[in-house]
Structure formats: C-alpha cells, structure tokens
C-alpha cells in the first residue's frame, strides 16, 4: 500500500512540474504573442501601414510580456 501512495505522490509531483512548465510558457510567450499579433493585424486593418503595424505589435508584445512577468512573479 505504501508503494502505491509513494508512486501517486511521485506522479503528482511530475504532473505539477509539467503544468508549471506549460503554464509558464503559455503566459510568458503565448498571451503576449497573441496580444501582439492582434494589435498588429488590427493596425493593418485600420490602414496604418506595415511598418507602424509591426512596431505596434512589438510594443504590445513587450509591454504585455513585462506585465505578465510582474504579475506572475508574486510567489
């Protein structure tokens, strides 16, 4: 019985590491990336030009990346 409990505890730790890794990448890269692309394409639709659209996308990506890093480093 204790072998089963130890295995479950080990599995839970592995799942937590996987979850933390996936959520870390999703929040630090995925969310800012999606927001940056959204801003870039919105700017393109508004006919602001390609260069301005790319700059707006990069600016939103950097800004949201910094905000996400600040928000999720509280522990």
PDB file of C-alpha atoms in Angstrom:
ATOM      1  CA  UNK A   1       0.000   0.000   0.000  1.00  0.00           C
ATOM      2  CA  UNK A   2       2.801   2.455   0.781  1.00  0.00           C
ATOM      3  CA  UNK A   3       4.407   1.760  -2.600  1.00  0.00           C
ATOM      4  CA  UNK A   4       1.153   2.825  -4.259  1.00  0.00           C
ATOM      5  CA  UNK A   5       0.984   6.025  -2.189  1.00  0.00           C
ATOM      6  CA  UNK A   6       4.618   6.838  -2.951  1.00  0.00           C
ATOM      7  CA  UNK A   7       4.015   6.295  -6.676  1.00  0.00           C
ATOM      8  CA  UNK A   8       0.961   8.565  -6.599  1.00  0.00           C
ATOM      9  CA  UNK A   9       2.955  11.270  -4.820  1.00  0.00           C
ATOM     10  CA  UNK A  10       5.736  10.978  -7.393  1.00  0.00           C
ATOM     11  CA  UNK A  11       3.189  11.164 -10.238  1.00  0.00           C
ATOM     12  CA  UNK A  12       1.591  14.236  -8.687  1.00  0.00           C
ATOM     13  CA  UNK A  13       4.968  15.985  -8.484  1.00  0.00           C
ATOM     14  CA  UNK A  14       5.692  15.191 -12.137  1.00  0.00           C
ATOM     15  CA  UNK A  15       2.273  16.476 -13.178  1.00  0.00           C
ATOM     16  CA  UNK A  16       2.830  19.684 -11.223  1.00  0.00           C
ATOM     17  CA  UNK A  17       6.202  20.237 -12.923  1.00  0.00           C
ATOM     18  CA  UNK A  18       4.623  19.675 -16.347  1.00  0.00           C
ATOM     19  CA  UNK A  19       1.732  22.002 -15.511  1.00  0.00           C
ATOM     20  CA  UNK A  20       4.053  24.734 -14.252  1.00  0.00           C
ATOM     21  CA  UNK A  21       6.209  24.460 -17.381  1.00  0.00           C
ATOM     22  CA  UNK A  22       3.268  24.618 -19.768  1.00  0.00           C
ATOM     23  CA  UNK A  23       1.588  27.477 -17.941  1.00  0.00           C
ATOM     24  CA  UNK A  24       4.884  29.371 -17.724  1.00  0.00           C
ATOM     25  CA  UNK A  25       5.415  29.244 -21.469  1.00  0.00           C
ATOM     26  CA  UNK A  26       1.755  29.977 -22.201  1.00  0.00           C
ATOM     27  CA  UNK A  27       1.665  33.053 -20.007  1.00  0.00           C
ATOM     28  CA  UNK A  28       5.129  34.426 -20.756  1.00  0.00           C
ATOM     29  CA  UNK A  29       5.096  33.856 -24.523  1.00  0.00           C
ATOM     30  CA  UNK A  30       1.626  32.792 -25.654  1.00  0.00           C
ATOM     31  CA  UNK A  31      -0.519  35.550 -24.175  1.00  0.00           C
ATOM     32  CA  UNK A  32       1.799  38.441 -25.107  1.00  0.00           C
ATOM     33  CA  UNK A  33       2.279  36.894 -28.557  1.00  0.00           C
ATOM     34  CA  UNK A  34      -1.453  36.672 -29.157  1.00  0.00           C
ATOM     35  CA  UNK A  35      -1.958  40.250 -27.992  1.00  0.00           C
ATOM     36  CA  UNK A  36       0.919  41.475 -30.167  1.00  0.00           C
ATOM     37  CA  UNK A  37      -0.465  39.732 -33.255  1.00  0.00           C
ATOM     38  CA  UNK A  38      -3.915  41.084 -32.507  1.00  0.00           C
ATOM     39  CA  UNK A  39      -2.565  44.619 -32.309  1.00  0.00           C
ATOM     40  CA  UNK A  40      -0.536  44.179 -35.485  1.00  0.00           C
ATOM     41  CA  UNK A  41      -3.484  42.896 -37.525  1.00  0.00           C
ATOM     42  CA  UNK A  42      -5.851  45.476 -36.028  1.00  0.00           C
ATOM     43  CA  UNK A  43      -3.419  48.201 -37.035  1.00  0.00           C
ATOM     44  CA  UNK A  44      -3.153  46.731 -40.531  1.00  0.00           C
ATOM     45  CA  UNK A  45      -6.947  46.698 -40.894  1.00  0.00           C
ATOM     46  CA  UNK A  46      -7.024  50.329 -39.806  1.00  0.00           C
ATOM     47  CA  UNK A  47      -4.644  51.057 -42.732  1.00  0.00           C
ATOM     48  CA  UNK A  48      -1.806  52.392 -40.593  1.00  0.00           C
ATOM     49  CA  UNK A  49       0.871  50.843 -42.796  1.00  0.00           C
ATOM     50  CA  UNK A  50       3.010  47.757 -42.435  1.00  0.00           C
ATOM     51  CA  UNK A  51       5.911  49.317 -40.514  1.00  0.00           C
ATOM     52  CA  UNK A  52       3.691  51.035 -37.957  1.00  0.00           C
ATOM     53  CA  UNK A  53       1.650  47.846 -37.561  1.00  0.00           C
ATOM     54  CA  UNK A  54       4.753  45.762 -36.873  1.00  0.00           C
ATOM     55  CA  UNK A  55       6.058  48.342 -34.400  1.00  0.00           C
ATOM     56  CA  UNK A  56       2.691  48.438 -32.620  1.00  0.00           C
ATOM     57  CA  UNK A  57       2.661  44.625 -32.418  1.00  0.00           C
ATOM     58  CA  UNK A  58       6.179  44.510 -30.988  1.00  0.00           C
ATOM     59  CA  UNK A  59       5.408  47.282 -28.494  1.00  0.00           C
ATOM     60  CA  UNK A  60       2.285  45.490 -27.265  1.00  0.00           C
ATOM     61  CA  UNK A  61       4.199  42.198 -27.042  1.00  0.00           C
ATOM     62  CA  UNK A  62       6.979  43.724 -24.932  1.00  0.00           C
ATOM     63  CA  UNK A  63       4.560  45.654 -22.726  1.00  0.00           C
ATOM     64  CA  UNK A  64       2.293  42.675 -22.073  1.00  0.00           C
ATOM     65  CA  UNK A  65       5.297  40.370 -21.512  1.00  0.00           C
ATOM     66  CA  UNK A  66       6.583  42.705 -18.800  1.00  0.00           C
ATOM     67  CA  UNK A  67       3.146  42.954 -17.192  1.00  0.00           C
ATOM     68  CA  UNK A  68       2.691  39.165 -17.221  1.00  0.00           C
ATOM     69  CA  UNK A  69       6.158  38.622 -15.717  1.00  0.00           C
ATOM     70  CA  UNK A  70       5.431  41.135 -12.960  1.00  0.00           C
ATOM     71  CA  UNK A  71       2.026  39.634 -12.259  1.00  0.00           C
ATOM     72  CA  UNK A  72       3.175  36.013 -12.070  1.00  0.00           C
ATOM     73  CA  UNK A  73       6.337  36.510 -10.006  1.00  0.00           C
ATOM     74  CA  UNK A  74       4.474  37.142  -6.771  1.00  0.00           C
ATOM     75  CA  UNK A  75       5.248  33.792  -5.136  1.00  0.00           C
TER      76      UNK A  75
END
